[in-house]
């Protein structure tokens, strides 16, 4: 008999719920975005995000069940993101999941949001199995992860300061592009010359695959100030394209080097930044040249959603790794 699992995601500004069948088949994937609400502030306002999750969750969960053609009675378990993320936002989803689990006597599964991003690839590629190396690049994280097994991970590299998406968002704000910055900056970069300006790349020596994106961010800001002081024009499109190239090259080179050292022939991309076309093209070219197999999810599964949380949760369910009613939000949860 098939197993139906309900998943809830509320770690940032998307209120999301999904129903999955047997872990990898998505029966419904409902996402209520708060972008229009936070846009006017230029970024996510945590308190407003939490309040809107509270308002949105009941309707989003109801829709996920009705789109999937099922009711609470048909479920085998409920999975929820409990970290990392904004504490108030996480608590809304965790409280809803605990209430449903308790009322329906269902197993409760706490899912790490980064684990969810990685699992998005299982949904999109039914033949994909661990081990593989995954680049998780989003607004809050930039990790190179060795995925040993469905629930076992080793971090090969991480950012020492800003996440890649955070750098995209900050530079987009400096350029007056608005929130969320990543997709807007990508669009502007399409009209620019990525070779126009050379921005610094930071490496930490042989065998270290960590990233640093605060240097390139400062270099962009300094470049703008310098041009302004000299009274010289700034070509925003060239600036966007050159910044994007610096970030994309670092993400690509470090990930390929980490996979090489690990002797791993399969590479996957995950997280909001993996929606970036330049990043995908860079990985397409590099993996083809080096003989790696590359997987990335469709755009809807790159950014935050509950289907990926359901898929990750299913593998915890299979191993009976359950949470109890003491499950709490953990804003700095590590993988
Ligand atoms: O995974 P996600 O939805 O949320 C987090 O877990 O953080 O990622 C959101 C991040 C934001 O920083 C957003 O600007 C970035 O992903 N992003 C992009 C693109 N689409 C989303 N960055 C660059 N290019 C894009 N096309
Ligand atoms: Zn995310």
Coordinates of C-alpha atoms and ligand atoms in Angstrom, one line a residue:
X1 CA 0.0 0.0 0.0
X2 CA 1.3 3.5 -0.8
X3 CA 2.5 5.8 1.9
X4 CA 1.2 9.3 1.9
X5 CA 3.2 11.9 3.9
X6 CA 2.2 15.5 4.6
X7 CA 5.1 18.0 4.8
X8 CA 5.2 21.6 6.0
X9 CA 7.8 24.3 5.3
X10 CA 7.8 27.7 6.9
X11 CA 11.5 28.5 7.6
X12 CA 11.6 31.9 5.8
X13 CA 9.0 33.7 3.7
X14 CA 7.2 30.9 1.9
X15 CA 4.3 29.1 3.6
X16 CA 4.3 25.7 2.0
X17 CA 2.7 22.2 2.3
X18 CA 2.9 19.1 0.1
X19 CA 1.7 15.5 0.0
X20 CA 4.2 12.9 -1.3
X21 CA 3.5 9.3 -2.2
X22 CA 6.2 6.8 -1.3
X23 CA 8.8 9.6 -0.9
X24 CA 9.4 10.7 -4.4
X25 CA 6.1 11.2 -6.1
X26 CA 4.6 14.7 -5.5
X27 CA 0.8 14.6 -5.3
X28 CA 0.6 18.2 -4.3
X29 CA 3.0 21.1 -3.7
X30 CA 1.3 24.3 -2.5
X31 CA 3.5 27.4 -2.0
X32 CA 2.1 30.7 -0.7
X33 CA 4.8 33.3 -1.3
X34 CA 5.1 36.4 0.9
X35 CA 7.3 38.2 -1.6
X36 CA 4.8 41.0 -2.3
X37 CA 4.5 41.7 1.5
X38 CA 8.3 41.9 2.2
X39 CA 9.2 43.6 -1.1
X40 CA 8.4 47.1 0.2
X41 CA 10.9 46.5 3.1
X42 CA 13.7 45.3 0.7
X43 CA 14.0 42.0 2.6
X44 CA 12.2 39.6 4.9
X45 CA 10.9 41.1 8.1
X46 CA 10.9 38.1 10.6
X47 CA 7.9 39.2 12.7
X48 CA 5.7 39.9 9.6
X49 CA 6.8 36.5 8.1
X50 CA 5.7 34.6 11.3
X51 CA 2.3 36.4 11.5
X52 CA 1.6 35.6 7.8
X53 CA 2.6 32.0 8.2
X54 CA 0.0 31.7 11.0
X55 CA -2.6 33.2 8.7
X56 CA -1.6 31.1 5.7
X57 CA -0.9 27.7 7.1
X58 CA -4.4 26.3 7.6
X59 CA -5.4 27.2 4.0
X60 CA -2.2 26.0 2.5
X61 CA -2.4 22.6 4.4
X62 CA -6.1 22.2 3.4
X63 CA -5.2 22.9 -0.3
X64 CA -2.2 20.4 -0.2
X65 CA -4.6 17.7 1.0
X66 CA -7.4 18.5 -1.4
X67 CA -5.0 18.8 -4.4
X68 CA -3.6 15.4 -3.5
X69 CA -7.2 14.0 -3.2
X70 CA -6.7 12.8 0.4
X71 CA -7.5 13.6 4.0
X72 CA -5.6 13.5 7.3
X73 CA -6.9 10.0 7.6
X74 CA -4.9 8.7 4.6
X75 CA -1.5 10.0 6.0
X76 CA 1.3 7.8 7.4
X77 CA 3.3 10.7 8.9
X78 CA 3.8 14.4 9.0
X79 CA 7.2 16.0 8.3
X80 CA 8.2 19.6 9.2
X81 CA 11.2 21.9 8.8
X82 CA 12.6 22.6 12.3
X83 CA 15.7 24.5 11.3
X84 CA 17.8 26.3 10.1
X85 CA 15.7 29.4 9.5
X86 CA 13.9 32.3 11.3
X87 CA 12.9 31.1 14.7
X88 CA 9.4 32.6 14.8
X89 CA 8.7 31.4 11.2
X90 CA 9.9 27.9 12.0
X91 CA 7.8 27.7 15.2
X92 CA 4.6 28.3 13.2
X93 CA 5.2 25.2 11.1
X94 CA 6.5 23.1 13.9
X95 CA 3.5 24.0 16.1
X96 CA 1.1 23.2 13.3
X97 CA 2.8 19.8 12.6
X98 CA 2.8 18.9 16.3
X99 CA -0.9 19.7 16.6
X100 CA -1.8 17.6 13.6
X101 CA 0.5 14.7 14.7
X102 CA -1.0 14.8 18.1
X103 CA -4.7 15.1 17.0
X104 CA -4.3 12.3 14.4
X105 CA -1.8 10.1 16.3
X106 CA 0.7 10.3 13.4
X107 CA 4.5 10.0 13.6
X108 CA 6.2 13.4 13.6
X109 CA 9.4 13.9 11.6
X110 CA 11.7 16.9 12.1
X111 CA 13.5 17.8 8.8
X112 CA 16.7 19.9 8.4
X113 CA 15.9 22.5 5.7
X114 CA 19.3 21.9 4.0
X115 CA 18.6 18.1 3.9
X116 CA 15.3 19.1 2.1
X117 CA 17.1 21.2 -0.5
X118 CA 19.3 18.2 -1.3
X119 CA 16.3 15.9 -1.5
X120 CA 14.7 18.0 -4.2
X121 CA 17.0 16.2 -6.6
X122 CA 15.5 12.8 -5.7
X123 CA 12.0 14.1 -6.7
X124 CA 13.3 15.4 -10.0
X125 CA 15.5 12.5 -10.9
X126 CA 14.0 9.1 -9.9
X127 CA 17.2 7.2 -10.8
X128 CA 19.4 9.4 -8.5
X129 CA 20.9 7.6 -5.5
X130 CA 23.6 8.5 -3.0
X131 CA 26.6 8.8 -2.9
X132 CA 27.0 12.1 -4.7
X133 CA 28.3 15.6 -4.0
X134 CA 25.8 18.4 -3.7
X135 CA 26.3 22.1 -3.9
X136 CA 23.6 23.7 -1.7
X137 CA 23.5 27.4 -2.4
X138 CA 20.6 29.5 -1.1
X139 CA 19.9 32.8 0.8
X140 CA 21.1 31.3 4.1
X141 CA 23.6 28.6 3.1
X142 CA 26.4 27.8 0.8
X143 CA 27.6 24.2 1.5
X144 CA 29.4 21.6 -0.5
X145 CA 28.0 18.4 0.9
X146 CA 29.1 14.8 0.4
X147 CA 25.8 12.9 0.5
X148 CA 26.9 9.4 1.8
X149 CA 23.4 8.0 2.2
X150 CA 19.8 9.3 2.2
X151 CA 20.3 10.6 5.8
X152 CA 24.1 10.8 6.2
X153 CA 26.2 13.8 5.2
X154 CA 29.7 15.2 5.3
X155 CA 30.4 18.9 4.8
X156 CA 33.3 19.3 2.4
X157 CA 33.1 23.1 2.2
X158 CA 31.0 26.0 3.5
X159 CA 30.9 29.8 3.3
X160 CA 33.0 31.6 5.9
X161 CA 30.8 34.7 5.7
X162 CA 27.9 35.5 3.4
X163 CA 25.8 32.8 1.6
X164 CA 25.9 33.1 -2.2
X165 CA 22.2 34.1 -2.3
X166 CA 22.7 36.7 0.4
X167 CA 25.5 38.2 -1.7
X168 CA 23.2 38.3 -4.8
X169 CA 20.5 40.0 -2.7
X170 CA 22.8 42.6 -1.2
X171 CA 24.3 43.6 -4.5
X172 CA 20.9 43.7 -6.1
X173 CA 19.8 46.1 -3.3
X174 CA 22.9 48.3 -3.9
X175 CA 22.0 48.4 -7.6
X176 CA 18.4 49.3 -6.7
X177 CA 16.9 46.2 -8.2
X178 CA 14.6 45.3 -5.2
X179 CA 13.8 42.1 -3.4
X180 CA 14.4 39.2 -4.0
X181 CA 17.6 40.2 -5.7
X182 CA 18.9 37.0 -7.2
X183 CA 16.5 36.6 -10.1
X184 CA 16.5 40.3 -10.8
X185 CA 20.3 40.5 -10.8
X186 CA 20.4 37.5 -13.1
X187 CA 18.1 39.2 -15.6
X188 CA 20.1 42.4 -15.6
X189 CA 23.4 40.4 -16.0
X190 CA 22.0 38.9 -19.3
X191 CA 22.4 42.3 -20.9
X192 CA 26.0 42.8 -19.6
X193 CA 29.5 41.7 -20.3
X194 CA 30.8 39.4 -17.6
X195 CA 34.4 40.1 -18.5
X196 CA 34.0 43.9 -18.1
X197 CA 35.3 44.1 -14.5
X198 CA 37.5 41.6 -12.6
X199 CA 36.4 41.0 -9.0
X200 CA 38.5 39.0 -6.5
X201 CA 38.2 35.3 -5.9
X202 CA 39.0 34.0 -2.4
X203 CA 40.6 30.6 -1.9
X204 CA 41.9 29.1 1.4
X205 CA 44.6 26.9 0.0
X206 CA 44.8 23.3 -1.3
X207 CA 42.3 20.8 0.0
X208 CA 40.0 23.5 1.4
X209 CA 36.8 24.1 -0.5
X210 CA 35.3 26.9 1.7
X211 CA 33.9 30.0 0.1
X212 CA 34.0 33.7 1.0
X213 CA 31.6 36.1 -0.7
X214 CA 31.9 39.2 1.5
X215 CA 35.1 40.2 -0.3
X216 CA 33.5 40.3 -3.8
X217 CA 30.5 42.1 -2.3
X218 CA 32.8 44.8 -0.8
X219 CA 34.8 45.0 -4.1
X220 CA 31.5 45.8 -6.0
X221 CA 30.6 48.5 -3.5
X222 CA 34.1 50.0 -3.6
X223 CA 34.0 49.9 -7.4
X224 CA 30.6 51.9 -7.4
X225 CA 32.0 54.5 -4.9
X226 CA 35.2 54.9 -7.0
X227 CA 33.3 55.4 -10.2
X228 CA 31.0 57.9 -8.4
X229 CA 33.9 59.9 -7.0
X230 CA 35.6 60.1 -10.4
X231 CA 32.3 61.2 -11.9
X232 CA 32.4 58.1 -14.3
X233 CA 29.4 56.2 -15.4
X234 CA 28.5 52.8 -14.1
X235 CA 27.2 50.2 -16.4
X236 CA 24.9 48.3 -14.1
X237 CA 24.5 45.4 -16.5
X238 CA 28.3 44.9 -16.8
X239 CA 28.6 45.1 -13.0
X240 CA 25.9 42.5 -12.4
X241 CA 27.3 40.2 -15.0
X242 CA 30.9 40.5 -13.6
X243 CA 29.7 40.0 -10.0
X244 CA 27.7 37.0 -11.1
X245 CA 30.7 35.5 -12.9
X246 CA 32.9 35.8 -9.8
X247 CA 30.3 34.0 -7.6
X248 CA 29.4 31.3 -10.2
X249 CA 33.1 30.5 -10.9
X250 CA 33.9 30.1 -7.2
X251 CA 30.9 27.8 -6.7
X252 CA 31.7 25.7 -9.8
X253 CA 35.5 25.4 -9.2
X254 CA 35.3 24.5 -5.5
X255 CA 32.5 22.0 -6.0
X256 CA 34.3 20.2 -8.9
X257 CA 37.6 20.1 -6.9
X258 CA 35.8 18.7 -3.9
X259 CA 34.1 16.0 -6.0
X260 CA 37.4 15.2 -7.6
X261 CA 39.1 14.7 -4.2
X262 CA 36.2 12.5 -3.0
X263 CA 36.4 10.4 -6.2
X264 CA 32.7 11.0 -6.7
X265 CA 31.3 11.1 -10.3
X266 CA 27.9 12.5 -9.6
X267 CA 27.3 16.2 -8.8
X268 CA 24.0 17.8 -7.9
X269 CA 22.9 21.4 -7.4
X270 CA 20.3 22.6 -4.9
X271 CA 18.9 25.7 -3.2
X272 CA 17.5 29.0 -4.6
X273 CA 20.8 30.0 -6.3
X274 CA 20.7 26.8 -8.3
X275 CA 17.8 28.4 -10.2
X276 CA 20.5 30.7 -11.8
X277 CA 21.0 30.1 -15.5
X278 CA 24.6 31.2 -15.5
X279 CA 25.4 28.8 -12.6
X280 CA 23.6 25.9 -14.5
X281 CA 25.5 26.6 -17.7
X282 CA 28.8 26.8 -15.8
X283 CA 28.2 23.5 -14.2
X284 CA 26.9 22.0 -17.5
X285 CA 30.2 22.9 -19.2
X286 CA 32.5 22.0 -16.3
X287 CA 31.0 18.6 -15.6
X288 CA 30.8 17.7 -19.3
X289 CA 34.5 18.6 -19.7
X290 CA 35.5 16.6 -16.6
X291 CA 33.2 13.7 -17.2
X292 CA 30.8 14.1 -14.3
X293 CA 27.1 13.4 -14.3
X294 CA 25.2 16.5 -13.3
X295 CA 21.7 16.8 -11.8
X296 CA 19.7 19.8 -10.8
X297 CA 16.0 20.3 -9.9
X298 CA 13.4 22.3 -11.9
X299 CA 13.1 25.9 -10.8
X300 CA 10.0 25.3 -8.5
X301 CA 12.0 22.7 -6.5
X302 CA 15.2 24.9 -6.2
X303 CA 13.6 27.6 -4.1
X304 CA 11.8 26.9 -0.8
X305 CA 9.0 24.4 -1.0
X306 CA 7.5 21.6 1.1
X307 CA 7.8 18.8 -1.5
X308 CA 11.5 18.6 -0.8
X309 CA 10.9 18.5 2.9
X310 CA 8.5 15.6 2.4
X311 CA 11.0 13.7 0.4
X312 CA 13.8 14.2 3.0
X313 CA 11.2 13.3 5.7
X314 CA 10.3 10.1 3.9
X315 CA 13.8 8.7 4.2
X316 CA 13.8 9.6 7.9
X317 CA 10.4 7.8 8.2
X318 CA 11.8 4.7 6.6
X319 CA 14.5 4.6 9.3
X320 CA 12.0 5.4 12.0
X321 CA 13.8 8.6 13.0
X322 CA 10.9 10.3 14.6
X323 CA 10.5 13.4 16.7
X324 CA 8.3 13.7 19.8
X325 CA 6.1 16.5 21.2
X326 CA 9.2 18.3 22.5
X327 CA 10.3 19.1 18.9
X328 CA 11.4 22.8 18.8
X329 CA 12.6 25.2 16.2
X330 CA 16.4 25.3 15.9
X331 CA 17.4 28.5 14.0
X332 CA 21.1 27.5 13.6
X333 CA 20.6 23.8 13.0
X334 CA 23.6 22.1 11.4
X335 CA 23.4 19.4 8.8
Ligands
LIG1 O1 16.5 28.3 -1.1 P1 15.8 29.6 -1.0 O2 14.5 29.8 -1.6 O3 15.7 30.1 0.5 C1 16.7 29.8 1.4 O4 16.8 28.7 2.0 O5 17.5 30.8 1.7 O6 16.9 30.6 -1.7 C2 16.6 32.0 -1.8 C3 17.8 32.7 -2.3 C4 17.7 34.2 -2.4 O7 18.9 34.7 -1.8 C5 17.5 34.5 -3.8 O8 18.0 35.7 -4.2 C6 18.4 33.4 -4.4 O9 18.1 32.2 -3.7 N1 18.0 33.1 -5.9 C7 18.8 33.4 -6.9 C8 18.0 33.1 -8.1 N2 16.8 32.7 -7.7 C9 16.8 32.7 -6.3 N3 20.1 33.8 -7.0 C10 20.6 33.9 -8.2 N4 19.9 33.7 -9.3 C11 18.6 33.3 -9.3 N5 18.0 33.1 -10.5
LIG2 ZN1 15.9 27.2 1.4

